[in-house]
Amino acid sequence: MSLITIGTVALDNLETPAGKKENLLGGSGSHFAVCARLFTDVHLVSVVGKDFPKKHLTLLQSKGINLTSVIIREGQTFAWTGEYKKDDLNTAITHTTTLGVLENYNPQVATEQRNIPNVFMANFDPDIQMKFLQLMSKPKFIGMDTMNLWIDIKNASLKKLMKKVHMLIVNDGEARQLTEETNLHLAAKALCKMGPRMVVVKKGENGVLFYSKDHHFAFSAYPVEKVVDPTGAGDSFAGGIMGYLSKVGRVTQKDLHKAILYATTLSSYNVEGFGMAKTAPLDMTKVNARLKELRKHIMPVV
Amino acid sequence: MSLITIGTVALDNLETPAGKKENLLGGSGSHFAVCARLFTDVHLVSVVGKDFPKKHLTLLQSKGINLTSVIIREGQTFAWTGEYKKDDLNTAITHTTTLGVLENYNPQVATEQRNIPNVFMANFDPDIQMKFLQLMSKPKFIGMDTMNLWIDIKNASLKKLMKKVHMLIVNDGEARQLTEETNLHLAAKALCKMGPRMVVVKKGENGVLFYSKDHHFAFSAYPVEKVVDPTGAGDSFAGGIMGYLSKVGRVTQKDLHKAILYATTLSSYNVEGFGMAKTAPLDMTKVNARLKELRKHIMPVV
């Protein structure tokens, strides 16, 4: 079944121990869509400026991502300039953020897209996420992501939105910040009481934790030996979960396990290259090969 | 097969968010032995002062731990006073350390104990670990632990000792410090080239990583919702691995997986109580029940 996502489409300028890159295709929506498209047809809802390089749009289109609701407006594309230090590749240091066309952006969804059953709200201003959700006519499965900034400055909007989603995907720091609970298991359980039926806590190189009222599990990450650029890893992860769950149209325990194994696999590819260098060229043969290695790495044989 | 270990027997005075305790039975050797004894007969090599409470010796004896080579000397028992803060229960803050009888301690091993095949050197001064190892006549399987202090001040002795062991058990910080490699997978691989055939990297609440030249795996931790006192968790972990491997007398991949599942289970019990409040009363029925829960928590069903 189809999947529609709202998220940012950005230009990233970043420096990591592996090097320095400018005007990379980035943004939560782009990274999510480029991974989710491996499983099902994906519709992206976003906005870019007139300055947005044609080649980036062409790349997204070439991956079969539907861009009908990606508006091109006068002004500058949302841009992020940041850095990752060798000693803590999990933490992005932001130098500058240019909102550009994101300012007073009003999500637009084409009429024929409004009945898409699977809906994901990648990291974005929760008020914009809510406006988008209200445009959808009959969402069947709704997931969302967020970030520390929105927990700080839009807490009320965020908590209101959380009541409307089935699955919340956040990282460990966000889970603790949202619940003011330091124990991650208690934090995840607390989040399950704040609206979402399912909570996925991303722990970067330390893997992932899942909680629902019925069951919980924790899988280790794929052993990545050279992290080139962590940007978008969480969005690729979410793309893997939502893409797979949209494809199968079920959320049994087995489906969730499989979805999170795919998510772990895709985020491992994400961090191995700048921007989408590693995720854009992926096909299911490559993905399934690494998923097999991942299972070998995390699965007790006794 | 029998297992002999050298390690500290200490009196711990500690404060954690769960409370404050004094003169608890502690030390790397005690925690290790109290967990390893669940699998095989364990011989402890250590030293205490005349001030050491009889009840602590009685407890160790009541668990079937052989204390023949635990010397009682004039002077004060090794004592540690420390603290754990709510926001970082993985990090011990040391207030005072009283070496007492550990100063110029010379390990003594009774003649009848010198041919015990399984040998573990719990965290201790590497020069003392080496003196002990030299007393053993035909060690078949040798494991060791260490800590940041020895990596700092006895680096040469430590690296010399590492060449003589089959299995090194350290935490993530120690693995990085020993190899000066920030990527934990590369650090573990580097450690495998420094002597030990097998390297176990403990990551606390984030689970464990295993590397050998033949295979590698990473398991998540048991979901502990209330950490009362992390002291000795790493020693309990090591006790689980060495105890199980000594019992089966093999180190196949299956044995290693099972050993590390037991280790994870035992360290989860360790942190749920002060000192040995939770590990001392354990029997294999309780341990196997939690191991079953652990498998459910970390094992993908697809």
Coordinates of C-alpha atoms in Angstrom, one line a residue:
Chain A
M1 CA 0.0 0.0 0.0
S2 CA 1.1 3.5 -0.8
L3 CA 2.9 5.7 1.8
I4 CA 2.9 9.5 2.0
T5 CA 5.4 11.5 4.0
I6 CA 5.8 15.2 4.9
G7 CA 9.4 16.2 5.7
T8 CA 12.1 18.7 4.9
V9 CA 14.0 18.7 1.6
A10 CA 17.2 20.5 2.4
L11 CA 20.6 21.4 1.2
D12 CA 23.3 20.2 3.6
N13 CA 26.7 21.6 4.0
L14 CA 28.7 19.5 6.4
E15 CA 32.0 18.5 7.7
T16 CA 32.8 15.1 9.2
P17 CA 36.1 13.3 10.0
A18 CA 35.7 11.8 6.5
G19 CA 35.6 15.1 4.7
K20 CA 33.7 18.2 3.8
K21 CA 30.7 18.5 1.4
E22 CA 28.4 21.3 0.2
N23 CA 24.9 21.5 -1.2
L24 CA 24.2 17.8 -0.6
L25 CA 20.6 16.7 -1.0
G26 CA 19.4 16.3 2.6
G27 CA 16.3 16.8 4.8
S28 CA 14.2 14.4 6.8
G29 CA 11.7 13.9 4.0
S30 CA 14.4 13.2 1.3
H31 CA 16.3 10.6 3.4
F32 CA 13.0 8.9 4.5
A33 CA 11.6 8.7 1.0
V34 CA 14.9 7.5 -0.6
C35 CA 14.8 4.5 1.8
A36 CA 11.0 3.9 1.9
R37 CA 10.8 3.7 -1.9
L38 CA 12.6 0.4 -1.8
F39 CA 9.4 -1.2 -0.4
T40 CA 6.4 0.7 -1.7
D41 CA 5.5 3.8 -3.7
V42 CA 6.2 6.9 -1.8
H43 CA 4.7 10.4 -2.1
L44 CA 6.7 13.3 -0.7
V45 CA 5.1 16.5 0.7
S46 CA 7.5 19.4 1.0
V47 CA 8.8 22.7 -0.3
V48 CA 12.0 23.9 -1.9
G49 CA 13.2 27.2 -3.2
K50 CA 13.9 28.3 -6.8
D51 CA 17.6 27.8 -6.0
F52 CA 17.1 24.0 -5.5
P53 CA 19.4 22.1 -7.9
K54 CA 17.4 20.3 -10.6
K55 CA 19.7 17.3 -10.3
H56 CA 18.4 16.7 -6.8
L57 CA 14.8 16.6 -7.9
T58 CA 15.8 14.4 -10.8
L59 CA 17.4 12.0 -8.4
L60 CA 14.3 11.7 -6.2
Q61 CA 12.1 11.3 -9.3
S62 CA 14.5 8.6 -10.7
K63 CA 13.9 6.6 -7.5
G64 CA 10.1 6.6 -8.3
I65 CA 9.3 9.1 -5.5
N66 CA 6.2 11.0 -6.3
L67 CA 6.9 14.8 -6.1
T68 CA 3.4 16.1 -7.0
S69 CA 3.1 17.8 -3.6
V70 CA 6.7 19.2 -3.4
I71 CA 6.2 22.9 -4.0
I72 CA 8.9 25.0 -5.6
R73 CA 8.6 28.6 -4.2
E74 CA 10.4 31.9 -4.6
G75 CA 13.2 32.1 -2.1
Q76 CA 15.9 30.0 -0.6
T77 CA 15.8 26.2 0.1
F78 CA 16.0 25.2 3.7
A79 CA 19.8 24.8 4.4
W80 CA 21.7 23.2 7.3
T81 CA 25.4 23.7 7.9
G82 CA 26.9 21.5 10.5
E83 CA 29.7 19.3 11.7
Y84 CA 30.4 15.9 13.4
K85 CA 33.5 15.5 15.6
K86 CA 35.6 12.3 15.6
D87 CA 34.9 11.5 19.2
D88 CA 31.1 11.8 19.0
L89 CA 29.8 11.0 15.6
N90 CA 26.3 10.6 17.1
T91 CA 26.0 14.4 17.9
A92 CA 25.5 16.9 15.1
I93 CA 26.9 20.4 15.8
T94 CA 24.8 23.0 14.0
H95 CA 26.7 26.0 12.7
T96 CA 23.8 27.7 10.7
T97 CA 20.2 26.9 9.8
T98 CA 18.6 28.9 7.0
L99 CA 14.8 28.3 7.1
G100 CA 14.2 30.0 3.8
V101 CA 11.0 28.7 2.1
L102 CA 10.1 26.7 5.3
E103 CA 8.9 30.0 6.8
N104 CA 5.1 30.2 6.7
Y105 CA 5.0 27.0 4.6
N106 CA 1.6 25.6 4.2
P107 CA 1.5 21.9 3.3
Q108 CA -0.4 21.2 0.1
V109 CA -1.5 17.7 -0.7
A110 CA -3.0 16.9 -4.2
T111 CA -6.6 15.7 -4.0
E112 CA -5.7 12.2 -5.4
Q113 CA -3.1 11.8 -2.7
R114 CA -5.3 12.5 0.3
N115 CA -6.6 9.0 0.7
I116 CA -3.2 7.3 0.9
P117 CA -3.5 4.9 3.9
N118 CA 0.0 5.0 5.3
V119 CA 1.2 8.4 6.6
F120 CA 4.5 9.4 8.1
M121 CA 5.5 12.8 9.5
A122 CA 9.3 13.1 9.3
N123 CA 11.0 15.6 11.6
F124 CA 9.3 19.0 11.0
D125 CA 7.6 21.7 13.0
P126 CA 4.7 19.9 14.8
D127 CA 2.2 22.6 13.7
I128 CA 3.1 21.9 10.1
Q129 CA 2.9 18.1 10.7
M130 CA -0.6 18.6 12.2
K131 CA -1.8 20.8 9.2
F132 CA -0.6 18.1 6.9
L133 CA -2.3 15.3 8.8
Q134 CA -5.6 17.2 8.7
L135 CA -5.4 17.2 4.9
M136 CA -5.4 13.4 4.9
S137 CA -8.8 11.9 4.5
K138 CA -8.5 8.4 5.9
P139 CA -5.1 7.5 7.3
K140 CA -4.9 3.9 8.3
F141 CA -1.4 3.8 9.9
I142 CA 0.3 7.0 11.1
G143 CA 3.9 7.4 12.2
M144 CA 5.9 10.4 13.3
D145 CA 9.4 11.6 14.2
T146 CA 10.5 14.8 15.9
M147 CA 13.6 16.5 17.5
N148 CA 14.8 18.2 20.6
L149 CA 14.1 21.7 19.2
W150 CA 10.4 21.0 18.9
I151 CA 10.3 19.3 22.3
D152 CA 11.7 22.6 23.7
I153 CA 9.8 25.2 21.8
K154 CA 6.6 23.5 20.6
N155 CA 5.9 21.0 23.4
A156 CA 2.2 21.5 23.5
S157 CA 1.7 21.1 19.8
L158 CA 3.9 18.1 19.8
K159 CA 2.1 16.3 22.6
K160 CA -1.3 17.1 20.9
L161 CA 0.0 15.5 17.7
M162 CA 1.4 12.5 19.5
K163 CA -2.2 11.6 20.5
K164 CA -3.1 11.1 16.9
V165 CA -0.3 8.7 15.8
H166 CA 0.1 4.9 16.0
M167 CA 3.9 4.9 16.0
L168 CA 6.4 7.3 17.4
I169 CA 10.0 7.1 16.2
V170 CA 12.5 9.1 18.3
N171 CA 16.1 8.8 19.5
D172 CA 17.1 8.0 23.1
G173 CA 17.8 11.6 24.0
E174 CA 14.4 12.7 22.7
A175 CA 12.6 9.8 24.6
R176 CA 14.2 11.0 27.8
Q177 CA 13.5 14.6 27.2
L178 CA 9.9 14.0 26.3
T179 CA 9.2 11.9 29.5
E180 CA 11.8 13.4 31.9
E181 CA 12.6 9.7 32.7
T182 CA 16.3 8.7 32.6
N183 CA 15.7 4.9 32.4
L184 CA 15.1 4.3 28.7
H185 CA 12.7 1.4 29.2
L186 CA 10.5 3.4 31.6
A187 CA 10.7 6.4 29.1
A188 CA 9.5 4.2 26.3
K189 CA 6.7 2.8 28.4
A190 CA 5.7 6.4 29.4
L191 CA 5.7 7.4 25.7
C192 CA 3.3 4.5 25.0
K193 CA 0.9 6.2 27.4
M194 CA 1.2 9.6 25.7
G195 CA -0.7 8.5 22.6
P196 CA 1.3 6.3 20.3
R197 CA 0.5 2.6 20.5
M198 CA 4.1 1.8 19.4
V199 CA 7.3 3.5 20.3
V200 CA 10.7 3.0 18.6
V201 CA 13.7 4.4 20.3
K202 CA 16.8 4.8 18.1
K203 CA 20.1 4.5 19.9
G204 CA 22.5 5.0 17.0
E205 CA 25.5 2.6 17.2
N206 CA 23.8 1.0 20.2
G207 CA 20.8 -0.3 18.3
V208 CA 17.1 0.1 18.8
L209 CA 14.5 -0.4 21.5
F210 CA 10.8 -1.1 20.7
Y211 CA 7.9 -0.9 23.1
S212 CA 4.2 -1.4 22.8
K213 CA 1.7 -2.5 25.4
D214 CA 1.9 -6.1 24.0
H215 CA 5.6 -6.6 23.6
H216 CA 9.1 -5.1 23.6
F217 CA 12.4 -5.9 22.1
A218 CA 15.9 -4.5 21.6
F219 CA 18.2 -5.3 18.6
S220 CA 21.8 -4.3 18.3
A221 CA 23.0 -2.2 15.3
Y222 CA 24.8 -3.4 12.2
P223 CA 28.6 -3.3 12.8
V224 CA 29.6 -0.2 10.8
E225 CA 33.4 0.2 10.8
K226 CA 33.6 3.6 9.1
V227 CA 31.0 6.2 9.8
V228 CA 31.3 8.8 7.0
D229 CA 28.2 10.9 7.6
P230 CA 25.4 10.2 10.2
T231 CA 23.1 12.8 8.7
G232 CA 19.7 11.4 8.0
A233 CA 20.4 8.0 9.6
G234 CA 17.3 8.3 11.7
D235 CA 15.2 9.3 8.7
S236 CA 16.5 6.3 6.7
F237 CA 15.7 4.1 9.7
A238 CA 12.2 5.4 9.8
G239 CA 11.9 5.0 6.0
G240 CA 12.8 1.3 6.4
I241 CA 10.2 0.7 9.1
M242 CA 7.3 2.6 7.4
G243 CA 8.2 1.4 4.0
Y244 CA 8.2 -2.3 5.0
L245 CA 5.0 -2.0 7.2
S246 CA 3.2 -0.1 4.3
K247 CA 4.2 -2.9 1.9
V248 CA 2.9 -5.7 4.1
G249 CA -0.1 -3.7 5.4
R250 CA 0.1 -5.4 8.8
V251 CA 1.9 -4.8 12.1
T252 CA 2.2 -8.2 13.8
Q253 CA 5.3 -8.8 16.0
K254 CA 6.9 -10.6 13.1
D255 CA 6.3 -7.6 10.8
L256 CA 7.7 -5.2 13.4
H257 CA 10.8 -7.3 13.8
K258 CA 11.4 -7.5 10.1
A259 CA 10.6 -3.8 9.6
I260 CA 13.2 -2.9 12.3
L261 CA 15.8 -5.2 10.8
Y262 CA 15.3 -3.4 7.5
A263 CA 15.5 -0.1 9.2
T264 CA 18.7 -1.0 10.9
T265 CA 20.2 -2.2 7.6
L266 CA 19.2 1.0 5.8
S267 CA 20.6 3.4 8.5
S268 CA 23.9 1.4 8.4
Y269 CA 24.2 2.1 4.7
N270 CA 23.2 5.7 5.3
V271 CA 26.1 6.5 7.6
E272 CA 28.6 4.8 5.3
G273 CA 28.5 7.7 2.8
F274 CA 27.9 11.4 2.5
G275 CA 24.2 12.4 2.0
M276 CA 22.6 9.7 0.0
A277 CA 25.7 8.4 -1.6
K278 CA 25.0 4.9 -0.2
T279 CA 21.2 4.8 0.1
A280 CA 20.2 6.2 -3.3
P281 CA 21.9 3.4 -5.3
L282 CA 20.5 0.6 -3.1
D283 CA 18.3 -2.2 -4.4
M284 CA 16.6 -5.0 -2.4
T285 CA 19.3 -7.5 -3.4
K286 CA 22.0 -5.4 -1.6
V287 CA 19.6 -4.6 1.3
N288 CA 18.7 -8.3 1.8
A289 CA 22.3 -9.3 1.7
R290 CA 23.2 -7.0 4.5
L291 CA 20.1 -7.9 6.4
K292 CA 21.3 -11.5 6.4
E293 CA 24.7 -10.3 7.9
L294 CA 22.9 -8.3 10.5
R295 CA 20.8 -11.3 11.6
K296 CA 24.0 -13.3 11.9
H297 CA 25.5 -10.5 14.0
I298 CA 22.6 -10.1 16.5
M299 CA 20.9 -13.5 16.6
P300 CA 21.9 -16.0 19.3
V301 CA 22.2 -19.5 17.9
V302 CA 21.2 -21.0 21.2
Chain B
M1 CA 35.8 -28.2 35.2
S2 CA 37.0 -26.1 38.1
L3 CA 37.6 -22.4 37.8
I4 CA 40.1 -20.3 39.8
T5 CA 40.1 -16.5 40.0
I6 CA 42.2 -13.8 41.5
G7 CA 40.4 -10.5 42.3
T8 CA 39.8 -8.0 45.0
V9 CA 37.6 -8.7 48.1
A10 CA 36.6 -5.3 49.3
L11 CA 34.3 -3.3 51.6
D12 CA 32.2 -0.9 49.5
N13 CA 30.7 2.3 50.9
L14 CA 28.4 3.7 48.3
E15 CA 25.6 6.1 47.5
T16 CA 23.3 5.7 44.5
P17 CA 19.9 7.3 43.7
A18 CA 18.4 4.3 45.4
G19 CA 20.2 4.9 48.8
K20 CA 23.3 4.7 50.8
K21 CA 25.1 1.6 52.1
E22 CA 28.2 0.9 54.1
N23 CA 30.7 -2.0 54.5
L24 CA 29.0 -4.0 51.7
L25 CA 30.8 -7.1 50.5
G26 CA 32.4 -6.0 47.2
G27 CA 35.4 -6.4 45.1
S28 CA 36.0 -7.8 41.6
G29 CA 36.8 -11.3 42.9
S30 CA 33.8 -11.5 45.2
H31 CA 31.3 -10.4 42.5
F32 CA 32.9 -12.7 40.0
A33 CA 32.9 -15.8 42.3
V34 CA 29.3 -15.3 43.5
C35 CA 28.1 -15.5 39.9
A36 CA 30.5 -18.1 38.6
R37 CA 29.7 -20.5 41.4
L38 CA 26.3 -21.1 39.8
F39 CA 28.0 -23.1 37.1
T40 CA 31.0 -24.8 38.5
D41 CA 33.2 -24.9 41.6
V42 CA 35.1 -21.7 42.1
H43 CA 38.3 -21.0 43.9
L44 CA 39.0 -17.5 45.0
V45 CA 42.5 -16.0 45.4
S46 CA 42.7 -12.8 47.4
V47 CA 43.6 -11.0 50.6
V48 CA 41.5 -9.3 53.3
G49 CA 42.4 -7.5 56.6
K50 CA 41.7 -8.6 60.1
D51 CA 38.8 -6.1 60.1
F52 CA 37.0 -8.1 57.4
P53 CA 33.5 -9.0 58.7
K54 CA 33.1 -12.7 59.4
K55 CA 29.6 -12.7 57.9
H56 CA 31.1 -11.8 54.5
L57 CA 33.5 -14.8 54.5
T58 CA 30.6 -17.0 55.7
L59 CA 28.4 -15.8 52.8
L60 CA 31.1 -16.7 50.3
Q61 CA 31.7 -20.1 51.9
S62 CA 27.9 -20.7 52.0
K63 CA 27.9 -20.3 48.2
G64 CA 30.5 -23.1 47.9
I65 CA 33.3 -20.8 47.0
N66 CA 36.7 -22.2 48.0
L67 CA 38.5 -19.6 50.1
T68 CA 41.7 -21.7 50.8
S69 CA 43.8 -19.0 49.1
V70 CA 42.1 -16.0 50.6
I71 CA 44.7 -14.7 53.0
I72 CA 43.7 -12.8 56.2
R73 CA 46.4 -10.3 57.0
E74 CA 47.1 -7.7 59.7
G75 CA 45.7 -4.4 58.5
Q76 CA 42.7 -2.9 56.8
T77 CA 40.7 -4.6 54.0
F78 CA 40.7 -2.9 50.6
A79 CA 37.9 -0.3 50.8
W80 CA 36.1 1.8 48.1
T81 CA 33.9 4.7 48.8
G82 CA 32.0 6.0 45.7
E83 CA 28.8 7.3 44.2
Y84 CA 26.6 7.0 41.2
K85 CA 24.5 10.0 39.9
K86 CA 21.0 9.6 38.6
D87 CA 21.9 10.9 35.2
D88 CA 24.8 8.6 34.6
L89 CA 24.4 5.3 36.4
N90 CA 27.1 3.8 34.2
T91 CA 29.9 6.0 35.8
A92 CA 31.2 5.4 39.2
I93 CA 32.5 8.5 41.0
T94 CA 35.3 7.5 43.4
H95 CA 35.5 9.4 46.7
T96 CA 38.2 7.4 48.5
T97 CA 40.1 4.2 47.9
T98 CA 42.0 2.5 50.8
L99 CA 44.4 -0.1 49.5
G100 CA 45.1 -1.5 52.9
V101 CA 46.3 -5.1 52.7
L102 CA 46.4 -4.9 48.9
E103 CA 49.7 -3.0 49.3
N104 CA 52.6 -5.4 48.6
Y105 CA 50.2 -8.4 48.4
N106 CA 51.8 -11.5 47.0
P107 CA 49.3 -13.9 45.6
Q108 CA 49.4 -17.4 47.2
V109 CA 47.8 -20.4 45.6
A110 CA 47.6 -23.7 47.5
T111 CA 49.5 -26.5 45.8
E112 CA 46.4 -28.6 45.1
Q113 CA 44.8 -25.6 43.3
R114 CA 47.7 -24.9 40.9
N115 CA 46.5 -27.3 38.3
I116 CA 43.0 -25.9 38.0
P117 CA 42.4 -25.6 34.2
N118 CA 40.2 -22.5 34.0
V119 CA 41.7 -19.3 35.2
F120 CA 40.3 -15.8 35.4
M121 CA 42.0 -12.6 36.5
A122 CA 39.4 -10.2 37.7
N123 CA 40.3 -6.5 37.7
F124 CA 43.5 -6.1 39.7
D125 CA 47.0 -4.6 39.4
P126 CA 48.4 -6.4 36.2
D127 CA 51.6 -7.2 38.0
I128 CA 49.7 -9.1 40.7
Q129 CA 47.6 -10.7 38.0
M130 CA 50.9 -11.9 36.3
K131 CA 52.4 -13.2 39.6
F132 CA 49.2 -15.2 40.1
L133 CA 49.2 -16.6 36.6
Q134 CA 52.8 -17.7 37.0
L135 CA 51.7 -19.8 39.9
M136 CA 49.3 -21.8 37.8
S137 CA 50.9 -25.0 36.4
K138 CA 48.7 -25.9 33.4
P139 CA 46.0 -23.3 32.6
K140 CA 43.8 -24.5 29.8
F141 CA 41.6 -21.4 29.4
I142 CA 42.6 -18.0 30.6
G143 CA 40.5 -14.8 30.9
M144 CA 41.1 -11.4 32.2
D145 CA 39.5 -8.0 33.0
T146 CA 41.2 -4.7 33.8
M147 CA 40.3 -1.0 34.3
N148 CA 41.2 2.5 33.1
L149 CA 43.6 3.0 36.1
W150 CA 45.9 0.1 35.0
I151 CA 45.7 1.2 31.3
D152 CA 47.0 4.6 32.5
I153 CA 49.7 3.6 35.0
K154 CA 50.6 0.0 34.2
N155 CA 50.2 0.0 30.5
A156 CA 53.3 -2.1 29.7
S157 CA 52.6 -4.8 32.3
L158 CA 49.0 -4.9 31.1
K159 CA 49.9 -5.4 27.4
K160 CA 52.5 -8.1 28.4
L161 CA 49.8 -9.9 30.3
M162 CA 47.3 -9.6 27.5
K163 CA 49.6 -11.7 25.3
K164 CA 49.1 -14.6 27.7
V165 CA 45.2 -14.7 27.8
H166 CA 42.6 -16.3 25.6
M167 CA 39.8 -14.0 26.5
L168 CA 39.8 -10.3 27.4
I169 CA 36.7 -8.8 29.0
V170 CA 36.6 -5.0 29.1
N171 CA 34.1 -2.2 28.8
D172 CA 33.7 0.1 25.8
G173 CA 35.7 2.9 27.3
E174 CA 38.6 0.6 28.2
A175 CA 38.5 -0.9 24.7
R176 CA 38.8 2.5 23.2
Q177 CA 41.5 3.6 25.6
L178 CA 43.6 0.5 25.1
T179 CA 43.5 0.8 21.3
E180 CA 43.1 4.6 20.8
E181 CA 40.4 3.7 18.3
T182 CA 37.0 5.4 18.6
N183 CA 35.1 2.9 16.4
L184 CA 34.2 0.1 18.8
H185 CA 34.3 -2.6 16.1
L186 CA 37.7 -1.6 15.0
A187 CA 38.8 -1.3 18.7
A188 CA 37.6 -4.9 19.3
K189 CA 39.4 -6.2 16.2
A190 CA 42.6 -4.3 17.3
L191 CA 42.4 -6.0 20.7
C192 CA 42.2 -9.4 19.1
K193 CA 45.6 -8.6 17.6
M194 CA 47.1 -7.7 20.9
G195 CA 47.0 -11.2 22.3
P196 CA 43.6 -12.4 23.3
R197 CA 41.9 -14.7 20.8
M198 CA 38.5 -13.5 22.0
V199 CA 37.4 -10.0 23.1
V200 CA 34.2 -9.2 25.0
V201 CA 33.3 -5.5 25.1
K202 CA 30.7 -4.7 27.8
K203 CA 28.5 -1.7 27.0
G204 CA 26.4 -1.6 30.2
E205 CA 22.7 -0.9 29.4
N206 CA 23.6 -1.0 25.7
G207 CA 24.6 -4.7 25.7
V208 CA 27.7 -6.5 24.7
L209 CA 29.9 -6.9 21.7
F210 CA 32.0 -10.0 20.9
Y211 CA 34.9 -10.4 18.5
S212 CA 37.2 -13.2 17.6
K213 CA 39.0 -13.8 14.3
D214 CA 36.3 -16.3 13.4
H215 CA 33.1 -14.5 14.2
H216 CA 31.5 -11.5 16.0
F217 CA 28.1 -10.7 17.5
A218 CA 26.3 -8.1 19.6
F219 CA 23.5 -8.7 21.9
S220 CA 21.3 -6.1 23.6
A221 CA 21.1 -6.0 27.4
Y222 CA 18.2 -7.3 29.6
P223 CA 15.6 -4.5 30.1
V224 CA 16.3 -3.4 33.7
E225 CA 13.8 -0.8 34.8
K226 CA 15.4 0.1 38.2
V227 CA 19.2 0.2 38.5
V228 CA 19.9 0.2 42.3
D229 CA 23.7 -0.3 42.3
P230 CA 25.8 -1.0 39.2
T231 CA 28.9 -1.9 41.3
G232 CA 30.3 -5.3 40.2
A233 CA 28.0 -5.6 37.2
G234 CA 31.0 -6.2 35.0
D235 CA 32.5 -8.8 37.4
S236 CA 29.1 -10.6 37.6
F237 CA 29.1 -10.5 33.8
A238 CA 32.6 -12.1 33.6
G239 CA 31.5 -14.6 36.2
G240 CA 28.7 -15.7 34.0
I241 CA 30.9 -16.2 30.9
M242 CA 33.8 -17.9 32.7
G243 CA 31.5 -20.0 34.9
Y244 CA 29.5 -21.3 31.9
L245 CA 32.5 -21.9 29.7
S246 CA 34.3 -23.7 32.5
K247 CA 31.3 -25.9 33.1
V248 CA 31.0 -27.0 29.4
G249 CA 34.7 -27.0 28.8
R250 CA 34.3 -25.9 25.2
V251 CA 34.3 -22.5 23.4
T252 CA 32.2 -23.1 20.3
Q253 CA 30.1 -20.2 18.9
K254 CA 27.1 -21.8 20.5
D255 CA 28.9 -22.0 23.9
L256 CA 30.0 -18.4 23.6
H257 CA 26.5 -17.2 22.8
K258 CA 25.0 -19.1 25.7
A259 CA 27.8 -17.9 28.0
I260 CA 27.2 -14.3 27.1
L261 CA 23.4 -14.7 27.5
Y262 CA 24.1 -16.0 31.0
A263 CA 26.5 -13.1 31.7
T264 CA 23.9 -10.6 30.6
T265 CA 21.3 -12.2 32.8
L266 CA 23.6 -12.2 35.8
S267 CA 24.7 -8.6 35.4
S268 CA 21.1 -7.5 35.1
Y269 CA 20.4 -9.1 38.5
N270 CA 23.6 -7.5 39.9
V271 CA 22.4 -4.0 39.2
E272 CA 19.0 -4.5 40.7
G273 CA 20.3 -4.6 44.3
F274 CA 23.0 -3.2 46.5
G275 CA 26.2 -5.3 46.6
M276 CA 25.2 -8.9 46.2
A277 CA 21.7 -8.6 47.4
K278 CA 20.3 -10.0 44.2
T279 CA 23.1 -12.2 43.0
A280 CA 23.9 -14.1 46.2
P281 CA 20.4 -15.7 46.5
L282 CA 20.3 -16.8 42.9
D283 CA 19.8 -20.4 41.8
M284 CA 19.8 -21.7 38.2
T285 CA 16.0 -21.9 38.1
K286 CA 15.8 -18.1 38.6
V287 CA 18.7 -17.5 36.2
N288 CA 17.2 -19.7 33.5
A289 CA 13.8 -18.0 33.8
R290 CA 15.3 -14.6 33.2
L291 CA 17.5 -15.9 30.4
K292 CA 14.3 -17.0 28.7
E293 CA 12.9 -13.5 29.0
L294 CA 16.2 -12.0 27.7
R295 CA 16.1 -14.2 24.6
K296 CA 12.5 -13.1 24.0
H297 CA 13.7 -9.5 24.3
I298 CA 16.6 -9.7 21.9
M299 CA 15.8 -12.5 19.4
P300 CA 14.2 -11.6 16.1
V301 CA 11.4 -14.0 15.3
V302 CA 12.0 -13.5 11.6

